[in-house]
Amino acid sequence: MFIKQLYTGCLSEAAYYIESEGEAAIIDPLRDIEPYLELAHERNASIKYIFETHFHADFVSGHLDLAAATKAPIVYGPETVTSFPVHIAKDGEDFRIGKVSVKALHTPGHTMESTCYLLLDEKGEPNAVFTGDTLFVGDVGRPDLFSGNLSKEELAGYLFESLKNKIKTLPDHVTVYPAHGPGSACGKNLGPNTYSTIGDEKRSNYALLAEDKADFIKQVTEGLATPPQYFPINAQINKEGYDAMNTVMERSLKPLSIEDFKEKAAAGALILDTRNANVFTEGFVPGSISIGLEGRFAEWAGSLLPFNQPMLLVTAAGQEEETIVRLARVGFDKVEGYLEGGFEAWQAAGEKIDMIISVDPDELAMDIPHDTNLVVVDVRKPAEYADGHIKDAINLTLSEMTDPGALADLDEHLNLYVHCQGGYRSVIACSIMKREGIHNLRNVNGGYNKMKDQKGLTTVQEKNILN
């Protein structure tokens, strides 16, 4: 028996490869399926099943492309309805893979079709459970996503029963392999590890410690942040289907001359620049939005960019294909091409460029006493802001910046110093503000990590959140 976790950090997503006696199964594959095919080829195995734990909201699954490539059936749990052929597993149904088997455990709660897959070893003993978004390390899946007509409280009630009757009854030694790790928005506060055991979770996970259903519902439903805007879109795509990845690549991976690029931009295409944030600030095509590949790229793209608008890319040399793949992972299929030669070609041609002024925290500290129009804009999440922020800073979270009117209160006479925790999100924010016509701004290098220790900058801990 062979198990491999294939973890994608920028999405906090875990897919799994299970193999025995030359037969393999993939659980929760990403849209770019080559790693699964290559692994099976390297191990001289054939993929027999594609298991889906639920309709994922935070990425587009690779189930359709993988099924087309392998002829393996796509398996979902009870209460699943799709627009394409799948095998709907019965609760408790076994699937043989070599000398081991996988048992479907219907665990509604995160969504109604949510299903865990229990791996039984050669002796028929429980070895591992692939929990999807039902159970994470230190947390459980939030019950307010893609839930149809059910309330989050109703779904949380289902989740309590699923955990009590299907998960907590498993032996303590069983390994827990969830679909997500730390940083995922599919739970409230996932732990730092990407796998655990039933015993460890029963001892430390608040959800498995709760004995009272009403208390569990309260704990699970309180304090939920607004889900990213792309979650329902991705869930719908996973349910209804999508174009093959090869088709997306063929129409997107097109080099565009400067004139063609300008023509498409003038026709309404959005310009996305995926170069490193620090490089972007030094010069970019006017109107570009910066989301660097070095950060949580797909998540921020899905949270901030429109899905119905054509898109043009400016990337570092050689990163065009990677950018298209990572956009497709969260459902962006309308890329019309990339700027041939990148920003360097644009600049060499004498085209108009824009830039963002960046300053170090010591310069901000010197400016504050002398500039009555200076405003510090903190674009971090409210919880980060509450843990500590610069005195008198306003909290305008990055995820809110695409909302109509979100920037309306930033008067033209204000001098804005924009920061996040480390510098990645603040550059995204500055690019959005620039695109909206706000130019009197500075990006603070190093973000709050460097600002909190800067002499002359006063930090406070209070929930003075202006949204």
Coordinates of C-alpha atoms in Angstrom, one line a residue:
M1 CA 0.0 0.0 0.0
F2 CA 1.3 3.4 -1.0
I3 CA -0.2 6.8 0.0
K4 CA 1.1 10.2 -1.2
Q5 CA -0.2 13.6 -0.3
L6 CA 0.2 16.2 -3.1
Y7 CA 0.0 19.5 -1.4
T8 CA -0.4 22.9 -3.2
G9 CA 0.6 25.6 -0.8
C10 CA -0.9 28.7 -2.5
L11 CA -4.3 27.1 -2.3
S12 CA -3.7 25.2 1.0
E13 CA -5.1 22.2 -0.9
A14 CA -4.2 18.5 -0.6
A15 CA -4.9 15.9 -3.2
Y16 CA -4.1 12.2 -2.6
Y17 CA -2.7 9.3 -4.5
I18 CA -3.5 5.8 -3.1
E19 CA -2.0 2.6 -4.7
S20 CA -1.9 -1.1 -4.2
E21 CA -0.8 -3.9 -6.6
G22 CA -0.6 -1.6 -9.6
E23 CA -4.0 0.0 -9.1
A24 CA -4.4 3.6 -7.9
A25 CA -7.0 6.1 -6.9
I26 CA -6.9 9.9 -6.8
I27 CA -8.8 11.9 -4.2
D28 CA -9.7 15.6 -4.8
P29 CA -7.5 16.3 -7.9
L30 CA -6.6 19.8 -9.0
R31 CA -7.4 20.9 -12.5
D32 CA -3.9 20.4 -13.8
I33 CA -3.7 16.7 -13.8
E34 CA -0.2 16.0 -15.0
P35 CA 1.3 15.3 -11.6
Y36 CA -1.2 12.4 -11.0
L37 CA -0.6 10.9 -14.4
E38 CA 3.2 11.2 -14.0
L39 CA 3.1 9.6 -10.6
A40 CA 1.0 6.7 -11.8
H41 CA 3.3 6.2 -14.8
E42 CA 6.5 6.3 -12.6
R43 CA 5.0 3.6 -10.4
N44 CA 3.7 1.6 -13.3
A45 CA 0.2 1.8 -12.0
S46 CA -3.2 2.5 -13.6
I47 CA -5.7 5.0 -12.1
K48 CA -8.9 3.0 -11.3
Y49 CA -11.0 5.6 -9.4
I50 CA -11.3 9.3 -9.0
F51 CA -12.9 10.1 -5.6
E52 CA -14.4 13.5 -4.8
T53 CA -15.2 14.4 -1.2
H54 CA -17.6 17.1 -2.2
F55 CA -18.2 20.0 -4.6
H56 CA -15.1 22.1 -3.9
A57 CA -15.7 25.8 -3.6
D58 CA -12.0 27.0 -3.5
F59 CA -10.7 25.4 -6.6
V60 CA -11.8 23.8 -9.8
S61 CA -11.4 20.0 -9.6
G62 CA -9.5 18.0 -12.2
H63 CA -12.1 15.2 -12.2
L64 CA -13.3 15.6 -15.7
D65 CA -9.9 15.9 -17.4
L66 CA -8.5 13.0 -15.3
A67 CA -11.5 10.8 -16.2
A68 CA -11.1 11.6 -19.9
A69 CA -7.4 10.7 -19.6
T70 CA -7.7 7.5 -17.6
K71 CA -11.3 6.3 -18.3
A72 CA -11.6 6.0 -14.5
P73 CA -15.1 6.7 -13.0
I74 CA -15.7 9.8 -10.9
V75 CA -17.1 8.9 -7.5
Y76 CA -19.2 11.2 -5.4
G77 CA -21.1 10.5 -2.3
P78 CA -24.9 10.3 -1.7
E79 CA -27.1 13.3 -2.6
T80 CA -24.8 14.4 -5.4
V81 CA -26.4 15.9 -8.5
T82 CA -24.1 16.7 -11.5
S83 CA -24.4 17.7 -15.2
F84 CA -21.9 14.9 -16.2
P85 CA -21.7 11.1 -15.6
V86 CA -20.5 10.1 -12.1
H87 CA -20.8 7.1 -9.9
I88 CA -22.9 8.0 -6.8
A89 CA -21.6 5.9 -4.0
K90 CA -23.9 4.4 -1.4
D91 CA -23.1 5.1 2.3
G92 CA -20.7 2.3 3.3
E93 CA -20.0 1.2 -0.3
D94 CA -16.5 -0.4 -0.8
F95 CA -14.2 0.1 -3.7
R96 CA -11.4 -2.4 -4.3
I97 CA -7.9 -1.1 -5.1
G98 CA -5.4 -4.0 -5.3
K99 CA -5.3 -5.6 -1.9
V100 CA -6.9 -2.6 -0.1
S101 CA -10.3 -1.1 -0.2
V102 CA -11.9 2.3 0.2
K103 CA -15.2 2.7 2.0
A104 CA -17.4 5.7 1.4
L105 CA -18.7 7.4 4.6
H106 CA -21.4 9.9 3.9
T107 CA -20.8 12.8 6.2
P108 CA -23.1 15.7 5.4
G109 CA -22.6 19.0 7.1
H110 CA -20.0 21.1 5.2
T111 CA -22.2 20.3 2.2
M112 CA -24.9 17.7 1.9
E113 CA -23.0 15.5 -0.5
S114 CA -19.8 15.6 1.6
T115 CA -18.3 12.2 1.9
C116 CA -15.2 10.9 3.7
Y117 CA -13.3 7.9 2.3
L118 CA -12.0 5.3 4.8
L119 CA -8.9 3.3 3.6
L120 CA -8.9 -0.3 4.8
D121 CA -5.5 -2.2 4.7
E122 CA -4.8 -5.7 3.4
K123 CA -6.4 -7.2 6.5
G124 CA -9.5 -5.0 6.3
E125 CA -8.4 -2.8 9.2
P126 CA -8.9 1.0 9.2
N127 CA -5.7 2.7 8.2
A128 CA -6.5 6.3 7.1
V129 CA -9.5 8.5 6.4
F130 CA -9.6 11.1 3.7
T131 CA -11.9 13.7 5.3
G132 CA -12.3 16.4 2.6
D133 CA -13.7 19.5 4.3
T134 CA -15.6 17.5 7.0
L135 CA -12.6 17.4 9.4
F136 CA -9.4 19.5 9.3
V137 CA -6.5 19.5 11.7
G138 CA -7.8 21.5 14.6
D139 CA -11.0 22.6 12.8
V140 CA -14.0 21.5 10.7
G141 CA -15.4 22.7 7.4
R142 CA -17.5 25.8 7.6
P143 CA -21.2 25.1 7.1
D144 CA -22.1 28.3 5.2
L145 CA -20.8 27.5 1.7
F146 CA -22.8 26.2 -1.3
S147 CA -25.5 24.9 1.0
G148 CA -28.7 25.2 -1.1
N149 CA -31.7 26.1 0.9
L150 CA -30.3 25.0 4.3
S151 CA -29.1 27.5 6.9
K152 CA -25.6 27.3 8.3
E153 CA -27.2 26.2 11.6
E154 CA -29.0 23.3 9.9
L155 CA -25.8 22.2 8.2
A156 CA -23.8 22.5 11.4
G157 CA -26.4 20.2 13.0
Y158 CA -25.8 17.6 10.2
L159 CA -22.0 18.1 10.7
F160 CA -22.3 17.4 14.4
E161 CA -24.0 14.1 13.7
S162 CA -21.6 13.1 11.0
L163 CA -18.6 13.7 13.3
K164 CA -20.2 11.9 16.2
N165 CA -21.4 8.8 14.3
K166 CA -18.9 8.4 11.5
I167 CA -15.6 10.0 12.5
K168 CA -15.3 9.8 16.3
T169 CA -16.1 6.1 16.2
L170 CA -12.9 5.4 14.2
P171 CA -9.8 3.9 16.0
D172 CA -7.4 6.5 17.4
H173 CA -4.5 5.4 15.3
V174 CA -6.3 6.1 12.0
T175 CA -4.5 8.9 10.0
V176 CA -6.6 11.9 9.1
Y177 CA -5.9 13.3 5.7
P178 CA -8.0 16.5 5.1
A179 CA -8.4 18.4 1.8
H180 CA -6.9 21.6 3.2
G181 CA -4.2 22.9 5.5
P182 CA -3.4 26.2 7.2
G183 CA -4.5 29.3 5.5
S184 CA -7.6 27.8 3.8
A185 CA -10.8 29.9 4.0
C186 CA -12.8 26.6 4.1
G187 CA -12.5 26.6 7.9
K188 CA -12.2 29.2 10.6
N189 CA -8.7 28.5 11.9
L190 CA -7.0 25.4 10.6
G191 CA -4.0 24.0 12.5
P192 CA -0.4 24.2 11.2
N193 CA -0.2 20.6 10.0
T194 CA -1.6 18.9 6.9
Y195 CA -2.4 15.6 8.5
S196 CA -3.2 14.2 12.0
T197 CA -4.8 11.2 13.7
I198 CA -8.3 10.5 15.0
G199 CA -6.8 10.2 18.5
D200 CA -5.0 13.6 18.3
E201 CA -8.1 15.3 16.9
K202 CA -10.4 13.8 19.6
R203 CA -8.0 15.2 22.2
S204 CA -7.5 18.7 20.8
N205 CA -10.0 19.6 18.1
Y206 CA -12.8 21.8 19.6
A207 CA -15.3 20.3 17.2
L208 CA -14.7 16.7 18.3
L209 CA -14.6 17.7 22.0
A210 CA -18.1 19.2 21.8
E211 CA -20.7 16.8 23.3
D212 CA -23.6 19.2 23.2
K213 CA -25.1 19.8 19.7
A214 CA -26.4 23.3 20.5
D215 CA -22.9 24.3 21.7
F216 CA -21.3 22.8 18.7
I217 CA -23.6 24.7 16.3
K218 CA -22.8 27.9 18.1
Q219 CA -19.0 27.4 18.0
V220 CA -19.0 26.4 14.4
T221 CA -21.2 29.2 13.1
E222 CA -19.9 32.1 15.1
G223 CA -17.0 34.3 13.8
L224 CA -17.2 33.1 10.2
A225 CA -15.5 35.6 7.8
T226 CA -17.3 36.4 4.6
P227 CA -16.3 33.7 2.1
P228 CA -14.3 34.8 -1.0
Q229 CA -16.4 35.8 -4.0
Y230 CA -15.2 33.0 -6.1
F231 CA -16.4 30.2 -3.8
P232 CA -19.9 29.8 -5.2
I233 CA -18.6 30.2 -8.8
N234 CA -16.1 27.4 -8.4
A235 CA -18.6 25.1 -6.7
Q236 CA -21.0 25.7 -9.6
I237 CA -18.2 24.9 -12.1
N238 CA -17.4 21.7 -10.3
K239 CA -21.0 20.7 -10.4
E240 CA -21.7 21.6 -14.1
G241 CA -18.4 21.0 -15.8
Y242 CA -15.8 23.1 -17.7
D243 CA -13.6 23.2 -20.8
A244 CA -10.7 20.8 -20.9
M245 CA -7.4 22.2 -19.7
N246 CA -5.8 21.7 -23.1
T247 CA -8.5 23.8 -24.7
V248 CA -7.9 26.6 -22.1
M249 CA -4.2 26.5 -22.8
E250 CA -4.6 26.6 -26.5
R251 CA -6.7 29.8 -26.5
S252 CA -4.8 31.5 -23.7
L253 CA -1.1 30.9 -24.3
K254 CA -0.8 33.4 -27.1
P255 CA 2.0 36.0 -27.4
L256 CA 0.6 39.5 -28.2
S257 CA 2.4 42.3 -29.9
I258 CA 2.3 45.7 -28.1
E259 CA -0.3 46.9 -30.6
D260 CA -2.5 43.9 -30.2
F261 CA -2.1 44.1 -26.4
K262 CA -3.1 47.8 -26.4
E263 CA -6.1 47.1 -28.7
K264 CA -7.5 44.3 -26.5
A265 CA -6.9 46.5 -23.4
A266 CA -8.8 49.4 -25.0
A267 CA -11.6 47.0 -25.8
G268 CA -12.1 46.2 -22.1
A269 CA -9.7 43.4 -21.2
L270 CA -8.2 43.6 -17.7
I271 CA -4.4 43.6 -17.4
L272 CA -3.0 41.3 -14.7
D273 CA 0.7 41.6 -13.9
T274 CA 2.0 38.5 -12.1
R275 CA 5.6 39.6 -11.6
N276 CA 7.1 39.8 -8.1
A277 CA 5.5 42.6 -6.1
N278 CA 8.7 44.5 -5.5
V279 CA 9.5 44.4 -9.3
F280 CA 6.0 45.6 -10.1
T281 CA 6.3 48.8 -8.0
E282 CA 9.3 49.9 -10.1
G283 CA 7.3 50.1 -13.3
F284 CA 4.2 48.6 -14.9
V285 CA 1.7 49.0 -17.7
P286 CA -0.8 51.7 -16.6
G287 CA -4.1 50.2 -15.3
S288 CA -2.5 46.8 -14.4
I289 CA -3.5 44.9 -11.3
S290 CA -0.6 43.3 -9.5
I291 CA -1.0 39.8 -8.1
G292 CA 2.4 38.2 -7.8
L293 CA 2.9 34.5 -8.3
E294 CA 5.1 34.4 -5.2
G295 CA 2.1 34.8 -2.8
R296 CA -1.4 33.2 -2.5
F297 CA -1.9 34.0 -6.1
A298 CA -4.9 31.9 -7.1
E299 CA -6.8 32.8 -3.9
W300 CA -6.4 36.6 -4.4
A301 CA -7.1 36.4 -8.1
G302 CA -10.4 34.6 -7.3
S303 CA -11.2 37.0 -4.6
L304 CA -10.5 40.2 -6.5
L305 CA -10.9 39.7 -10.2
P306 CA -14.1 39.5 -12.3
F307 CA -14.8 36.1 -14.0
N308 CA -16.7 37.5 -16.9
Q309 CA -14.0 40.0 -18.2
P310 CA -11.4 39.1 -20.7
M311 CA -7.9 39.1 -19.3
L312 CA -4.4 40.0 -20.5
L313 CA -1.2 38.9 -18.8
V314 CA 2.1 40.5 -18.1
T315 CA 4.5 38.0 -16.6
A316 CA 8.1 37.4 -15.9
A317 CA 9.8 35.6 -18.8
G318 CA 8.9 31.9 -18.8
Q319 CA 6.0 32.2 -16.4
E320 CA 3.2 32.6 -18.9
E321 CA 2.1 28.9 -18.8
E322 CA 2.3 28.7 -15.0
T323 CA 0.2 31.8 -14.7
I324 CA -2.6 30.4 -17.0
V325 CA -2.6 27.1 -15.1
R326 CA -2.9 28.7 -11.7
L327 CA -5.7 31.0 -12.9
A328 CA -7.5 28.0 -14.4
R329 CA -7.3 26.3 -11.0
V330 CA -9.9 28.8 -9.7
G331 CA -12.0 29.0 -12.8
F332 CA -10.5 31.8 -14.9
D333 CA -10.8 30.7 -18.6
K334 CA -10.9 34.1 -20.4
V335 CA -7.2 34.9 -20.8
E336 CA -6.7 36.3 -24.3
G337 CA -2.9 36.2 -24.3
Y338 CA 0.2 37.7 -22.8
L339 CA 2.4 40.7 -23.6
E340 CA 5.2 39.3 -25.8
G341 CA 8.6 40.3 -24.3
G342 CA 6.9 41.3 -21.0
F343 CA 7.1 44.7 -19.4
E344 CA 10.7 45.1 -20.7
A345 CA 9.5 45.1 -24.3
W346 CA 6.8 47.6 -23.3
Q347 CA 9.3 49.9 -21.7
A348 CA 11.9 49.6 -24.5
A349 CA 9.2 50.6 -27.0
G350 CA 8.8 53.9 -25.2
E351 CA 5.2 53.2 -24.1
K352 CA 3.8 55.1 -21.1
I353 CA 4.5 53.4 -17.8
D354 CA 3.3 53.9 -14.2
M355 CA 5.0 53.1 -10.9
I356 CA 4.3 52.9 -7.1
I357 CA 6.5 54.8 -4.7
S358 CA 7.6 52.5 -1.9
V359 CA 9.0 53.8 1.4
D360 CA 10.6 52.2 4.5
P361 CA 8.9 52.4 7.9
D362 CA 11.5 55.0 9.1
E363 CA 10.4 57.4 6.4
L364 CA 6.8 56.9 7.5
A365 CA 7.8 57.6 11.1
M366 CA 9.5 60.9 10.0
D367 CA 6.5 62.0 7.9
I368 CA 3.7 61.4 10.4
P369 CA 4.5 64.4 12.7
H370 CA 4.7 66.9 9.8
D371 CA 1.9 65.8 7.5
T372 CA -1.7 66.5 8.7
N373 CA -3.1 64.9 5.6
L374 CA -1.3 61.6 6.2
V375 CA -3.4 58.5 6.6
V376 CA -2.1 55.0 7.2
V377 CA -4.2 52.4 5.4
D378 CA -4.0 48.9 6.8
V379 CA -5.3 46.3 4.3
R380 CA -4.9 43.2 6.5
K381 CA -7.8 41.1 7.8
P382 CA -9.8 42.5 10.8
A383 CA -8.3 39.9 13.1
E384 CA -4.7 40.8 12.1
Y385 CA -5.6 44.5 12.7
A386 CA -7.1 43.8 16.1
D387 CA -4.0 41.9 17.2
G388 CA -1.9 45.1 16.7
H389 CA -1.9 48.1 14.3
I390 CA -0.4 51.6 13.9
K391 CA -2.2 54.1 16.0
D392 CA -5.0 55.9 14.0
A393 CA -4.6 53.6 11.0
I394 CA -7.8 52.7 9.2
N395 CA -8.5 49.1 8.3
L396 CA -9.6 48.8 4.7
T397 CA -9.2 45.2 4.0
L398 CA -7.9 44.1 0.6
S399 CA -10.8 41.8 -0.1
E400 CA -13.2 44.8 0.2
M401 CA -11.4 47.0 -2.3
T402 CA -13.4 45.7 -5.3
D403 CA -16.7 46.6 -3.7
P404 CA -18.5 49.6 -5.2
G405 CA -17.8 52.7 -3.0
A406 CA -15.1 51.0 -0.9
L407 CA -12.6 53.7 -1.8
A408 CA -15.0 56.6 -1.9
D409 CA -14.1 57.9 1.5
L410 CA -10.4 58.3 0.6
D411 CA -10.4 62.0 -0.2
E412 CA -8.1 63.3 -2.9
H413 CA -6.2 65.5 -0.5
L414 CA -5.1 62.6 1.7
N415 CA -1.6 61.2 1.5
L416 CA -2.0 57.4 1.9
Y417 CA 0.6 55.1 3.3
V418 CA -0.6 51.5 2.5
H419 CA 0.6 48.4 4.2
C420 CA -0.2 44.8 5.0
Q421 CA 1.7 42.2 7.1
G422 CA 4.7 41.6 4.8
G423 CA 4.3 43.7 1.7
Y424 CA 2.6 41.4 -0.8
R425 CA -1.1 42.4 -0.3
S426 CA -0.3 46.1 0.0
V427 CA 1.1 46.2 -3.5
I428 CA -2.1 44.5 -4.8
A429 CA -4.0 47.2 -2.9
C430 CA -1.9 50.0 -4.4
S431 CA -2.4 48.7 -7.9
I432 CA -6.2 48.6 -7.4
M433 CA -6.2 52.1 -6.0
K434 CA -4.1 53.4 -8.8
R435 CA -6.4 51.8 -11.3
E436 CA -9.3 53.6 -9.6
G437 CA -7.5 57.0 -10.0
I438 CA -6.0 57.3 -6.6
H439 CA -2.3 58.3 -7.0
N440 CA -1.3 60.1 -3.8
L441 CA -0.2 56.9 -2.1
R442 CA 2.9 55.1 -0.8
N443 CA 3.6 51.4 -0.3
V444 CA 5.3 50.7 3.0
N445 CA 8.1 48.1 2.5
G446 CA 8.0 45.1 4.8
G447 CA 4.6 45.8 6.1
Y448 CA 3.6 45.6 9.7
N449 CA 6.3 43.0 10.4
K450 CA 8.9 45.9 10.1
M451 CA 6.6 48.7 11.1
K452 CA 5.8 47.4 14.6
D453 CA 9.5 47.7 15.7
Q454 CA 10.1 51.1 14.1
K455 CA 11.0 53.9 16.5
G456 CA 8.5 56.7 16.1
L457 CA 5.6 54.5 15.1
T458 CA 3.0 53.8 17.9
T459 CA 1.2 50.5 17.8
V460 CA -2.0 49.7 19.7
Q461 CA -4.3 46.7 20.2
E462 CA -7.9 47.7 19.8
K463 CA -10.7 46.9 17.5
N464 CA -11.0 50.3 15.9
I465 CA -12.0 48.8 12.5
L466 CA -13.3 51.1 9.9
N467 CA -14.9 49.1 7.1

